[in-house]
Amino acid sequence: MLNERRRSVLSALVDEYVASVQPVGSKVLVQRYGLGCSPATVRSELAALEETGYVFQPHVSAGRIPTDSGYRAYVDGVVTPAASGLAGSDAEGVRRHYASVERELGEVLHETSAMLSRLTSYVAVVVAPTFRRARIRRVTLVQLAPRRALVVVVTDSGQVADRAIEFDADVTADELTRVESYLSQTLDGAVEAVAESARTRIAAMSGRESVIALRALNEVLDCLAEADADRVMTGGVPALLAHPEFSDPAAVRPLLALLEDGISMLTVISDVMRTPDVEVRIGHENPSVELGHTSVVAARYGNDDLGGVIGVIGPTRMDYRRAVAAVRTVSDTLSDVLGS
Amino acid sequence: MLNERRRSVLSALVDEYVASVQPVGSKVLVQRYGLGCSPATVRSELAALEETGYVFQPHVSAGRIPTDSGYRAYVDGVVTPAASGLAGSDAEGVRRHYASVERELGEVLHETSAMLSRLTSYVAVVVAPTFRRARIRRVTLVQLAPRRALVVVVTDSGQVADRAIEFDADVTADELTRVESYLSQTLDGAVEAVAESARTRIAAMSGRESVIALRALNEVLDCLAEADADRVMTGGVPALLAHPEFSDPAAVRPLLALLEDGISMLTVISDVMRTPDVEVRIGHENPSVELGHTSVVAARYGNDDLGGVIGVIGPTRMDYRRAVAAVRTVSDTLSDVLGS
DNA sequence: TCTGGCACTCGGCGGGTGAGAGTGCCAGGA
DNA sequence: TCCTGGCACTCTCACCCGCCGAGTGCCAGA
């Protein structure tokens, strides 16, 4: 389908268009990319690429612009085969940056988002590890009022989730203390497996304290599940606005709305968890219409026990080479940092 | 300085300009605002207002646009004297909304931000209560690795802060447990007062556990102080982009950058804590240049023990009446919710 | 199969023009 | 003394038009 020359014409065209944001003509391709043939020849190749749907002309006397399929062919044919991380100084910068950051999970991820957006000039998205796989290490109940308490859950990965509980009747400090130590002992293990069985066990018991324990346990499970909305953090929106495709506010609004809504963002990006390598989704390949004119480059980080997804979102006219390299380097380095 | 008629001309002009986003001429003012005089008279009033610096003409044959001082006079003379909250249905909506929300602080504040931006179509900013005034209710130490632990602090207002600690040498579970119960008992009280004295007391002690305790205490104080960066949450950026003054990305970028940076945002908005009523800051009245073309309407909520600031940020061409009413109603209602 | 040449097609830009909106000023009237 | 209608003036904006240039497709020849 794509012979050697046609592929290099496409590659050159994408590179040029990404850099210039202008429809690309046959002349500049020959002049700047050493294709070893005349403009007329390139024109016939361009006509063929247009036939295949890889490029299009905004109007008849204009140069060509890559389509989503064109970018796809470019990524599959040019970027992915030469897969690599960031070059020396940038990679070094990433590693040094992590070395200088305090080791609290939330802070590390926040820094990660800032770094990714700085490296790429696109919006960075970081999905914190899900709580589902983590093991509960401690359950704390703190009484705030006669009928109110706060349940705080700490996992072995250092994640913390909390939730307020309202009881139907007053509870005593003693009761809470006993329930707390009971739950802490009982729930020491993987959340999904252990907690569910504990729930049925407690439900079978009777007495005031088992009611409190059941209530607290439900909230624990609930807040672990619902903490998902807060798992997404984004950064670098101002940088994104510098790109000409986002100079029209109408083009940016749906994207910003998506970014503000943690849950939607999560559904959009988190299926990357299933693929092992960096994933590139171009324009309409994205599941949501809001991302129809943007590309997402994402990868998972960490391991099965403690891992999430990082990625960048930018215009389809994206520097895929750099974006892929940055996401790969950052996710690898982050995995190392978390693993130790 | 401002006689009756001149004031009502200014008021009408601001109202009209806010609605139409067009320079306002003498004719429409007379036609739509029942000023009871002819356009020629209004023109002389407008000339006087221009003399005083309350309005200006973008060019000689155009209508007038309010200046920052003009908005200031409008707010002081028209909005503030008739101070009131939102009208019936909106106010009812706010109250009902809070009634249906789970009572965890973070969630309540998040909802507050969403509601404020929905009510006003401007960006909402919510500053969570500072930890400084709250009393520590519980300190938890969870061991994550031989030399690593997580310290979790819960205050009586239901706020939770956490921080990872790295020790110089391995610590045992027993040591951590003893330090934990020691700290929990010692630190039961107001943070600033008690914790500082505890620090000197512990520093004077000797032995392994006092070293651990001192380390943990330092982290507790530190993370209570540093949690400030996470105290700011924003919402409604997409809505803001709908306003014509933000159709130019260059105008939005600095604002978005400010919003992304929690600390800067905090310094910009948190001095509202000192004023009891709704505060309006118009254009250049704002301390930061990024907000030079925007207005901030903010108020504190809660009480001395548990309170913060909420506000909206929009163009100086703002519906001040509605913004002030919305901020007032929401902060009052939020105060009620938190007080109970 | 590639290349140079040629006619053709549009989009964008600069300049000119006319309509419209709004003003300031002035003289006359309550 | 203050208000009003009338009038001449100014300036922007939207529109139109024509030119320039970039880039194409096609074709004949190497």
XYZ file of C-alpha atoms (C1' of nucleotides) in Angstrom:
740
model
C 0.000 0.000 0.000
C 2.577 2.506 1.093
C 5.808 2.133 -0.818
C 9.005 3.595 0.574
C 8.796 6.950 -1.119
C 5.170 7.490 -0.389
C 5.809 6.804 3.271
C 8.634 9.327 3.421
C 6.488 11.916 1.664
C 3.800 11.401 4.294
C 6.358 11.543 7.077
C 7.863 14.758 5.728
C 4.426 16.254 5.237
C 3.364 15.520 8.799
C 6.616 16.879 10.204
C 6.301 20.033 8.155
C 2.648 20.563 8.965
C 3.193 20.019 12.673
C 5.909 22.641 12.588
C 4.319 25.220 10.304
C 0.573 24.793 10.892
C 0.133 25.575 7.186
C -1.049 23.396 4.317
C 2.103 21.865 2.865
C 2.917 22.088 -0.830
C 5.081 19.866 -2.987
C 7.838 22.429 -3.341
C 8.777 22.842 0.316
C 8.695 19.078 0.765
C 11.336 18.644 -1.912
C 13.370 21.631 -0.774
C 13.510 20.893 2.933
C 13.282 17.139 3.198
C 15.695 15.891 0.538
C 13.229 13.553 -1.081
C 15.417 13.135 -4.161
C 12.799 13.808 -6.754
C 11.000 16.744 -8.331
C 7.912 18.561 -7.066
C 5.888 17.069 -9.901
C 6.668 13.561 -8.694
C 5.784 14.496 -5.144
C 2.536 15.890 -6.455
C 1.562 12.559 -7.895
C 2.438 10.861 -4.613
C 0.348 13.450 -2.798
C -2.539 12.731 -5.137
C -2.196 9.051 -4.294
C -2.086 9.798 -0.539
C -5.203 11.888 -0.958
C -6.868 8.989 -2.778
C -6.086 6.752 0.210
C -7.506 9.319 2.601
C -4.259 10.172 4.355
C -4.195 13.836 3.393
C -6.659 16.408 2.133
C -6.743 19.860 0.629
C -8.687 22.600 2.400
C -9.282 24.116 -1.044
C -8.134 23.359 -4.522
C -5.120 25.618 -4.723
C -3.786 24.886 -1.287
C -1.222 22.425 0.008
C -2.090 19.245 1.883
C -2.985 18.618 5.501
C -2.821 15.197 7.150
C -6.121 13.533 8.075
C -6.581 11.476 11.221
C -5.772 8.383 9.151
C -2.679 10.141 7.901
C -1.476 10.775 11.436
C -2.317 7.168 12.262
C -0.199 5.860 9.402
C 2.555 8.259 10.426
C 2.483 7.076 14.027
C 2.334 3.394 13.103
C 4.911 3.657 10.358
C 7.334 6.242 11.660
C 6.985 6.891 15.389
C 6.270 3.468 16.819
C 8.957 1.496 14.925
C 11.639 3.897 16.129
C 10.246 3.757 19.637
C 12.449 5.413 22.200
C 12.374 7.644 25.224
C 13.461 11.217 25.604
C 16.978 12.195 24.594
C 19.791 12.604 27.095
C 19.345 15.946 28.783
C 15.567 15.781 29.042
C 15.624 12.233 30.406
C 18.249 13.278 32.908
C 16.082 16.209 33.931
C 13.136 13.923 34.592
C 15.179 11.615 36.775
C 16.761 14.424 38.703
C 13.381 16.012 39.240
C 11.954 12.935 40.920
C 15.022 12.617 43.095
C 14.412 16.058 44.546
C 10.737 15.598 45.374
C 9.319 14.550 48.720
C 7.962 11.076 48.576
C 4.305 11.487 49.239
C 2.197 9.904 46.538
C -0.123 12.812 45.862
C 2.734 15.237 45.629
C 4.728 12.988 43.314
C 1.782 12.677 40.960
C 1.159 16.399 41.032
C 4.743 17.058 40.075
C 4.425 14.438 37.363
C 1.556 16.284 35.780
C 3.446 19.575 35.866
C 6.507 17.955 34.345
C 4.623 16.209 31.540
C 2.887 19.378 30.464
C 6.144 21.289 30.612
C 7.905 18.692 28.485
C 5.215 18.599 25.813
C 3.323 21.899 26.025
C 0.099 19.912 26.028
C -2.337 19.191 28.818
C -1.103 16.508 31.170
C -3.460 14.068 32.807
C -2.446 11.884 35.716
C -4.710 9.204 37.097
C -3.771 8.209 40.632
C -3.636 4.512 41.464
C -6.995 2.981 42.077
C -7.749 1.997 45.630
C -9.256 -1.285 44.562
C -6.059 -3.223 44.322
C -4.377 -1.719 47.355
C -4.454 -3.424 50.730
C -6.021 -1.725 53.686
C -3.488 -1.090 56.406
C -5.491 0.855 58.902
C -9.011 2.013 59.584
C -9.469 4.956 61.935
C -12.713 6.232 63.408
C -12.694 9.734 64.834
C -15.727 11.055 66.637
C -16.682 14.574 65.590
C -20.039 14.850 67.359
C -22.298 12.496 69.347
C -23.758 11.128 66.127
C -21.005 11.955 63.681
C -17.702 10.311 62.999
C -15.046 10.386 60.354
C -13.702 7.148 58.962
C -10.177 7.321 57.574
C -8.669 4.474 55.576
C -4.962 4.109 54.918
C -3.654 1.614 52.371
C -0.245 0.014 52.231
C 0.625 2.176 49.259
C 0.199 5.261 51.393
C -3.119 6.385 49.982
C -5.607 7.982 52.346
C -9.358 8.223 51.913
C -11.886 9.629 54.323
C -15.620 9.868 54.684
C -18.035 11.322 57.229
C -20.656 9.044 58.819
C -23.918 10.095 60.397
C -25.357 7.618 62.899
C -29.014 7.199 63.785
C -28.281 7.309 67.491
C -25.535 8.614 69.750
C -22.484 6.428 69.967
C -19.902 6.376 72.741
C -16.166 6.797 72.372
C -15.663 3.283 73.708
C -17.862 1.760 71.075
C -15.998 3.556 68.341
C -12.646 2.489 69.711
C -13.680 -1.155 69.823
C -15.164 -1.038 66.326
C -12.050 0.673 65.069
C -9.684 -1.977 66.331
C -12.014 -4.733 65.171
C -12.153 -3.298 61.654
C -8.437 -2.621 61.493
C -7.690 -6.220 62.328
C -10.386 -7.713 60.138
C -9.691 -5.666 57.048
C -5.967 -6.237 56.824
C -5.752 -7.486 53.248
C -6.855 -6.840 49.726
C -9.944 -4.693 49.596
C -12.182 -6.482 47.184
C -11.600 -9.975 48.468
C -11.554 -9.436 52.211
C -13.942 -6.588 52.699
C -16.869 -8.233 50.978
C -16.610 -11.342 53.107
C -16.242 -9.210 56.216
C -19.436 -7.438 55.333
C -21.490 -10.635 55.277
C -19.795 -11.818 58.475
C -20.597 -8.610 60.323
C -24.120 -8.475 58.948
C -24.736 -11.873 60.513
C -23.694 -10.613 63.957
C -25.996 -8.760 66.307
C -25.696 -5.967 68.823
C -25.098 -2.221 68.727
C -21.467 -2.421 67.837
C -22.016 -4.638 64.850
C -24.456 -2.076 63.505
C -21.822 0.613 63.847
C -19.192 -1.638 62.350
C -21.373 -2.478 59.384
C -22.134 1.156 58.815
C -18.459 2.075 58.982
C -17.462 -0.767 56.725
C -19.972 0.251 54.109
C -18.590 3.736 54.174
C -15.063 2.422 53.887
C -15.928 0.438 50.777
C -17.947 3.302 49.399
C -15.322 5.918 49.841
C -12.639 3.718 48.383
C -14.801 3.288 45.326
C -15.895 6.900 45.073
C -12.464 8.327 45.652
C -12.126 7.646 41.944
C -13.514 11.046 41.013
C -10.598 12.685 42.772
C -8.078 10.429 41.148
C -7.676 12.546 38.047
C -5.440 15.590 38.106
C -4.653 17.782 35.168
C -2.169 20.518 34.419
C -0.917 22.686 31.639
C -4.148 24.106 30.289
C -2.559 27.540 29.744
C 0.144 25.962 27.595
C -2.476 24.253 25.476
C -4.122 27.560 24.672
C -0.953 28.682 22.939
C -1.641 26.234 20.115
C -3.539 27.828 17.252
C -6.199 25.107 17.045
C -7.380 26.236 20.457
C -7.526 29.922 19.731
C -11.271 29.636 19.285
C -12.900 29.408 22.715
C -15.701 27.325 21.254
C -13.133 24.654 20.432
C -11.698 24.672 23.939
C -14.855 24.725 26.013
C -15.943 21.110 25.625
C -12.403 19.976 26.301
C -12.130 22.048 29.466
C -15.498 20.807 30.618
C -14.275 17.261 30.190
C -11.091 18.029 32.105
C -13.042 19.538 34.983
C -15.185 16.455 35.321
C -12.993 13.834 36.930
C -15.302 10.910 36.304
C -15.715 11.523 32.568
C -11.997 11.996 32.197
C -11.467 8.725 33.989
C -13.693 6.778 31.649
C -11.994 8.383 28.684
C -8.453 7.597 29.639
C -8.412 4.677 32.015
C -8.852 1.865 29.508
C -5.226 2.478 28.705
C -4.615 0.335 31.796
C -5.188 -2.694 29.602
C -2.422 -2.055 27.084
C 1.168 -2.514 28.139
C 2.827 0.109 25.929
C 2.259 3.776 25.210
C -1.089 4.184 23.517
C -1.831 6.857 20.939
C -5.391 7.802 20.168
C -5.902 10.209 17.321
C -8.915 12.470 16.838
C -12.064 10.464 16.195
C -10.394 7.332 17.532
C -11.169 8.737 20.950
C -14.299 7.389 22.613
C -15.717 10.825 23.410
C -16.787 13.472 20.928
C -15.199 16.212 23.037
C -11.844 14.751 22.111
C -12.713 14.521 18.411
C -10.130 17.107 17.424
C -7.494 16.140 19.927
C -5.069 13.296 20.341
C -4.297 11.438 23.524
C -0.944 9.839 24.235
C -1.051 7.774 27.392
C 0.633 4.918 29.191
C 0.191 3.130 32.444
C 2.742 3.357 35.208
C 3.550 1.347 38.276
C 2.594 -2.293 38.672
C -0.568 -4.291 39.243
C -0.684 -3.424 42.926
C -0.011 0.266 42.636
C -0.441 1.785 39.220
C -2.395 4.254 37.190
C -2.262 6.105 33.916
C -0.466 9.218 32.751
C -0.924 10.938 29.454
C -1.045 14.121 27.470
C -3.862 15.640 25.449
C -3.122 17.957 22.578
C -4.251 18.847 19.082
C -4.200 16.074 16.473
C -1.440 18.188 14.953
C 0.802 16.933 17.690
C 4.495 16.248 17.877
C 3.837 12.536 18.326
C 7.482 11.634 18.428
C 8.154 13.876 21.362
C 4.857 13.176 23.093
C 5.383 9.419 22.936
C 8.967 9.773 24.110
C 7.981 12.027 27.006
C 5.120 9.824 28.168
C 7.303 6.737 27.941
C 10.216 8.242 29.832
C 8.064 9.759 32.545
C 5.978 6.638 33.072
C 9.092 4.440 33.249
C 10.822 6.756 35.668
C 7.701 7.116 37.769
C 7.355 3.333 37.896
C 10.911 3.073 39.171
C 10.309 5.731 41.793
C 7.164 4.030 43.053
C 8.724 0.597 42.967
C 11.475 1.517 45.370
C -20.239 64.952 43.162
C -22.794 62.600 41.752
C -26.226 64.112 41.767
C -29.308 61.950 41.515
C -29.655 62.019 37.760
C -26.015 61.520 37.056
C -26.027 58.478 39.293
C -29.009 56.961 37.518
C -27.414 57.640 34.134
C -24.301 55.770 35.306
C -26.402 52.965 36.686
C -28.374 52.617 33.472
C -25.211 52.771 31.415
C -23.550 49.999 33.416
C -26.649 47.830 33.248
C -26.948 48.333 29.519
C -23.268 47.763 28.843
C -23.181 44.618 30.953
C -26.113 43.285 28.973
C -25.131 44.356 25.464
C -21.303 44.410 25.565
C -21.517 47.432 23.252
C -20.616 51.063 23.841
C -23.821 52.708 25.057
C -25.207 55.845 23.463
C -27.476 58.496 24.865
C -30.484 57.421 22.820
C -30.871 53.864 24.120
C -30.374 55.098 27.677
C -33.357 57.405 27.345
C -35.455 54.900 25.435
C -34.952 51.880 27.675
C -34.329 53.303 31.119
C -37.014 55.959 31.483
C -34.642 58.698 32.561
C -37.258 61.396 31.974
C -35.119 63.692 29.904
C -33.854 64.010 26.356
C -30.798 62.428 24.779
C -29.114 65.816 24.644
C -29.369 66.172 28.391
C -28.039 62.683 28.888
C -25.162 63.585 26.622
C -24.128 66.427 28.853
C -24.319 64.123 31.858
C -22.210 61.598 29.996
C -19.661 64.297 29.233
C -19.544 65.089 32.934
C -19.139 61.415 33.838
C -16.308 61.189 31.344
C -14.716 64.234 32.942
C -14.807 62.460 36.303
C -13.272 59.337 34.781
C -16.272 57.073 35.247
C -16.819 56.345 31.560
C -14.821 56.613 28.365
C -15.284 56.490 24.618
C -13.339 53.930 22.599
C -13.449 56.457 19.760
C -15.062 59.772 19.146
C -18.265 58.637 17.476
C -18.950 55.722 19.766
C -21.038 55.365 22.892
C -19.602 55.151 26.400
C -18.094 52.263 28.327
C -17.683 52.250 32.113
C -14.154 52.462 33.499
C -13.034 50.564 36.592
C -13.860 53.675 38.619
C -17.252 53.731 36.969
C -17.942 50.170 38.060
C -16.662 51.065 41.505
C -19.088 53.977 41.799
C -21.857 51.752 40.479
C -21.114 49.047 43.029
C -20.780 51.480 45.924
C -23.755 53.566 44.924
C -26.184 51.032 43.500
C -25.315 47.460 44.416
C -24.104 47.721 47.989
C -26.844 50.020 49.352
C -29.528 47.655 48.082
C -27.623 44.671 49.485
C -29.577 41.467 49.347
C -29.220 37.811 48.594
C -30.554 35.822 45.693
C -34.232 35.948 44.906
C -36.674 33.267 45.987
C -36.279 30.367 43.612
C -32.503 30.567 43.348
C -32.044 30.871 47.095
C -34.365 27.934 47.576
C -32.313 25.955 45.069
C -29.125 26.640 46.979
C -30.621 25.508 50.246
C -32.133 22.402 48.753
C -28.871 21.561 47.069
C -26.966 21.517 50.341
C -29.635 19.414 51.965
C -29.120 16.693 49.389
C -25.349 16.516 49.628
C -23.372 14.119 51.793
C -21.759 15.909 54.656
C -18.092 15.443 54.043
C -16.261 18.751 54.028
C -14.330 18.289 50.805
C -17.406 17.192 48.951
C -19.494 20.060 50.268
C -16.897 22.571 49.136
C -16.597 20.955 45.744
C -20.332 21.191 45.268
C -20.188 24.783 46.433
C -17.756 25.667 43.699
C -19.903 23.983 41.071
C -23.005 25.769 42.312
C -21.413 29.218 42.447
C -20.151 28.968 38.904
C -23.498 27.702 37.731
C -25.319 30.578 39.423
C -23.063 33.262 38.000
C -21.451 31.797 34.859
C -18.104 32.970 36.177
C -15.215 31.019 37.624
C -15.847 29.960 41.187
C -13.055 29.769 43.724
C -13.438 28.011 47.044
C -10.762 28.148 49.707
C -11.087 25.323 52.209
C -10.769 26.159 55.889
C -7.215 26.559 57.061
C -5.904 23.867 59.329
C -4.267 26.374 61.601
C -7.294 27.142 63.701
C -8.644 23.607 63.882
C -7.917 21.322 66.811
C -6.106 18.074 66.260
C -8.281 15.147 67.184
C -6.106 12.242 66.189
C -2.642 11.437 64.931
C -2.122 8.106 63.196
C 1.182 6.538 62.194
C 1.026 3.747 59.644
C 4.143 1.843 58.776
C 4.633 1.362 55.039
C 8.164 -0.062 55.041
C 10.885 -0.625 57.657
C 11.994 2.981 57.361
C 8.864 4.580 55.994
C 5.654 5.587 57.647
C 2.651 7.702 56.868
C 1.439 10.227 59.388
C -2.252 11.076 59.169
C -3.781 13.958 61.101
C -7.491 14.370 61.697
C -8.912 17.616 63.056
C -12.142 18.127 64.920
C -13.625 19.780 61.839
C -13.179 16.568 59.908
C -10.202 17.684 57.858
C -7.567 15.103 57.040
C -3.944 15.726 56.111
C -1.238 13.173 55.504
C 2.477 13.084 54.909
C 5.084 10.388 54.308
C 8.079 10.158 56.649
C 11.438 8.569 55.887
C 13.438 7.519 58.939
C 17.205 7.247 59.190
C 16.990 3.807 60.708
C 14.484 0.979 60.850
C 11.691 1.450 63.348
C 9.556 -1.255 64.911
C 5.789 -1.450 64.899
C 5.791 -1.203 68.686
C 7.747 2.000 68.668
C 5.364 3.534 66.175
C 2.339 2.458 68.184
C 3.694 4.019 71.357
C 4.659 7.236 69.604
C 1.252 7.361 67.980
C -0.667 7.135 71.226
C 1.713 9.568 72.879
C 1.228 12.129 70.133
C -2.518 11.649 69.979
C -2.821 12.374 73.673
C -0.340 15.206 73.725
C -1.649 17.065 70.725
C -5.309 17.193 71.664
C -5.950 20.914 71.310
C -5.417 23.904 69.117
C -2.577 23.383 66.717
C -0.545 26.523 67.013
C -0.640 26.802 70.752
C -0.186 23.210 71.812
C 2.001 21.743 69.122
C 4.782 24.255 69.488
C 5.090 23.671 73.184
C 4.995 19.913 72.600
C 7.866 20.249 70.205
C 10.141 21.833 72.765
C 9.042 19.327 75.381
C 9.826 16.366 73.161
C 13.071 17.865 71.982
C 14.188 17.963 75.587
C 13.539 14.248 76.023
C 15.995 11.537 75.030
C 15.820 8.035 73.583
C 14.887 6.474 70.272
C 11.199 7.045 70.580
C 11.513 10.727 71.272
C 13.508 11.058 68.073
C 10.716 9.350 66.169
C 8.120 11.438 67.929
C 9.929 14.657 67.158
C 10.261 13.688 63.541
C 6.581 12.788 63.304
C 5.520 15.973 65.072
C 7.545 18.101 62.719
C 5.880 16.422 59.788
C 2.478 16.921 61.348
C 3.058 20.645 61.724
C 4.601 20.858 58.310
C 1.844 19.085 56.490
C -0.819 21.092 58.263
C 0.916 24.221 57.067
C 1.626 23.007 53.556
C -1.803 21.569 52.987
C -2.602 25.159 52.085
C -1.682 24.644 48.451
C -4.449 22.095 48.108
C -6.960 24.308 49.827
C -7.994 26.123 46.681
C -10.466 24.548 44.304
C -11.877 26.145 41.217
C -14.684 25.405 38.805
C -16.519 26.857 35.865
C -13.665 27.769 33.576
C -15.618 26.605 30.505
C -18.470 28.947 31.411
C -16.045 31.846 31.670
C -14.845 31.288 28.120
C -18.327 32.048 26.860
C -17.853 35.715 27.777
C -16.576 37.789 24.872
C -13.738 39.387 26.842
C -12.155 35.957 27.082
C -12.456 35.013 23.444
C -8.807 35.867 22.964
C -6.658 33.052 24.350
C -3.917 35.519 25.207
C -6.338 37.188 27.625
C -7.228 33.895 29.286
C -3.805 32.315 29.659
C -2.475 34.332 32.582
C -5.764 33.892 34.384
C -5.746 30.135 33.900
C -2.141 29.950 35.003
C -3.092 31.751 38.185
C -6.010 29.406 38.760
C -3.807 26.353 38.324
C -1.382 27.584 40.930
C -3.064 27.065 44.288
C -0.602 29.123 46.309
C -0.807 32.241 44.121
C -4.564 32.019 44.085
C -4.531 31.776 47.853
C -2.509 34.935 48.295
C -4.768 36.744 45.863
C -8.035 35.901 47.489
C -7.480 35.020 51.097
C -7.143 38.523 52.513
C -10.906 38.656 52.152
C -10.856 36.743 55.443
C -10.342 40.058 57.166
C -13.501 41.761 55.938
C -16.841 40.698 57.307
C -19.042 41.380 54.285
C -18.927 40.494 50.608
C -15.913 42.159 49.053
C -15.804 43.388 45.482
C -12.486 44.011 43.780
C -12.646 45.577 40.367
C -9.965 45.299 37.693
C -6.791 47.067 38.748
C -7.929 47.064 42.360
C -6.767 43.468 42.425
C -3.324 42.880 43.863
C -2.121 40.796 40.911
C -1.673 41.969 37.341
C -3.164 38.737 36.005
C -6.475 39.884 37.420
C -6.163 43.379 35.964
C -9.085 42.895 33.607
C -11.221 40.810 35.907
C -13.283 41.442 38.976
C -13.396 39.328 42.090
C -16.443 39.058 44.301
C -15.675 37.137 47.452
C -16.806 36.593 51.012
C -15.739 34.493 53.905
C -17.861 31.680 55.229
C -18.018 29.719 58.432
C -16.715 31.034 61.720
C -13.333 31.679 63.310
C -12.750 28.010 64.040
C -13.784 26.607 60.703
C -14.003 29.039 57.852
C -12.592 29.994 54.503
C -13.370 32.110 51.501
C -15.585 31.642 48.485
C -15.781 33.897 45.490
C -16.232 34.302 41.788
C -13.898 35.736 39.183
C -15.277 37.227 36.012
C -14.780 40.094 33.590
C -14.959 43.620 35.004
C -18.113 43.811 32.864
C -19.789 41.691 35.471
C -23.338 41.439 36.697
C -22.284 42.708 40.107
C -25.773 42.672 41.492
C -26.185 38.987 40.791
C -22.610 38.058 41.672
C -22.825 39.774 45.046
C -26.214 38.220 45.735
C -24.994 34.750 44.777
C -21.813 34.936 46.825
C -23.721 36.276 49.809
C -26.457 33.656 49.660
C -24.061 30.774 49.144
C -21.661 31.849 51.872
C -24.496 32.353 54.336
C -26.045 29.015 53.524
C -22.692 27.281 53.643
C -22.008 28.833 57.032
C -25.310 27.465 58.289
C -24.549 24.021 56.916
C -21.113 23.933 58.528
C -22.377 25.353 61.799
C -24.825 22.544 62.387
C 8.904 6.353 -14.845
C 10.308 10.844 -13.925
C 10.557 15.747 -15.097
C 9.815 20.566 -16.642
C 6.411 23.533 -18.408
C 1.935 25.524 -18.612
C -2.733 26.903 -17.844
C -5.942 27.206 -14.192
C -8.131 27.939 -9.655
C -8.849 29.942 -5.436
C -7.953 32.311 -0.935
C -6.187 36.321 1.187
C -5.037 41.170 1.313
C -5.208 46.027 0.496
C -7.738 49.963 -0.747
C -11.839 52.517 -1.542
C -16.607 53.574 -0.385
C -21.073 54.249 1.789
C -24.075 53.719 5.666
C -24.894 54.371 10.350
C -24.272 55.560 14.952
C -23.138 58.866 18.145
C -21.240 63.053 19.486
C -20.651 68.277 20.598
C -22.448 72.600 19.990
C -25.870 76.096 19.564
C -29.969 78.704 19.616
C -34.575 78.876 21.310
C -38.059 77.962 24.943
C -40.019 76.865 29.753
C -30.978 78.770 34.627
C -31.714 74.445 32.736
C -33.538 71.561 29.129
C -34.393 70.408 24.295
C -34.411 69.731 19.189
C -31.628 70.401 15.271
C -27.447 70.175 12.755
C -22.865 69.419 11.160
C -19.120 66.467 11.989
C -16.320 62.328 12.915
C -15.108 57.824 12.881
C -15.831 52.713 12.594
C -17.450 48.869 10.369
C -18.967 46.068 6.668
C -18.802 45.370 2.041
C -16.972 45.010 -2.486
C -13.534 44.583 -5.850
C -9.339 43.368 -8.100
C -4.817 41.746 -7.809
C -1.151 38.626 -6.347
C 0.726 34.367 -5.273
C 0.766 29.706 -4.079
C -0.203 25.377 -5.489
C -2.345 22.178 -8.365
C -3.340 18.801 -12.470
C -2.120 17.553 -16.830
C 0.788 16.672 -20.708
C 4.551 15.966 -23.701
C 9.252 14.714 -23.847
C 13.512 12.489 -21.914
